[in-house]
Amino acid sequence: MNTKTAQRAPSKAHSESLYEMPGHLIRRCHQISVALFHQECAEYGITPQQYAILWVLSSHDGVDQITAAGLAALNRTTAGELVARLEDAGLLTRQDGSDDRRVKNLFITKAGMKLIRDVDTAVRRVQERLLEPLDKTERRQFIACLARIASVNNELSRAPLRPASGKAAVVAGS
């Protein structure tokens, strides 16, 4: 190790612990959330992103693939791959748009709706387990803060949330 490097005092930016940095903590919490999802939902053979697409279609059936990607805050390429897998599994169908055959409209199947209903309890358990360390008030505050951060910084995302109505994303607790 270079002795000049070893003798330098840490910069102010470096003096903050990695384990106190919000970005690092958010990434770790995301990893934990995904792990919990896979534990609780293993029997359903579904990923969090597949769940998001099916959840979107359960309330916006028939939207085009790009709109579904925006509603699930997924990039178009990822959404396309997920849609293909979900179609192969019989959980949704793709149909050419009535005005433009290049547009693919997505429709959730009966099997897809059944899966969304069946997995609901497991998905709720994931959320409960993730927030278990917080009391009821802290949970509301935490969700409100996360929603505000996501909403204010939406356009910085590689896959911004695109509400169907074209309105800005709703911030929880506002």
Short mmCIF file of C-alpha atoms in Angstrom, two decimals, residues 2 69 99 136:
data_model
loop_
_atom_site.label_atom_id
_atom_site.label_comp_id
_atom_site.label_asym_id
_atom_site.label_seq_id
_atom_site.Cartn_x
_atom_site.Cartn_y
_atom_site.Cartn_z
CA ASN A 2 1.26 3.48 -0.83
CA ALA A 69 -44.33 -1.62 -18.85
CA ASP A 99 -55.34 0.23 -35.46
CA LYS A 136 -47.61 1.10 12.59
#
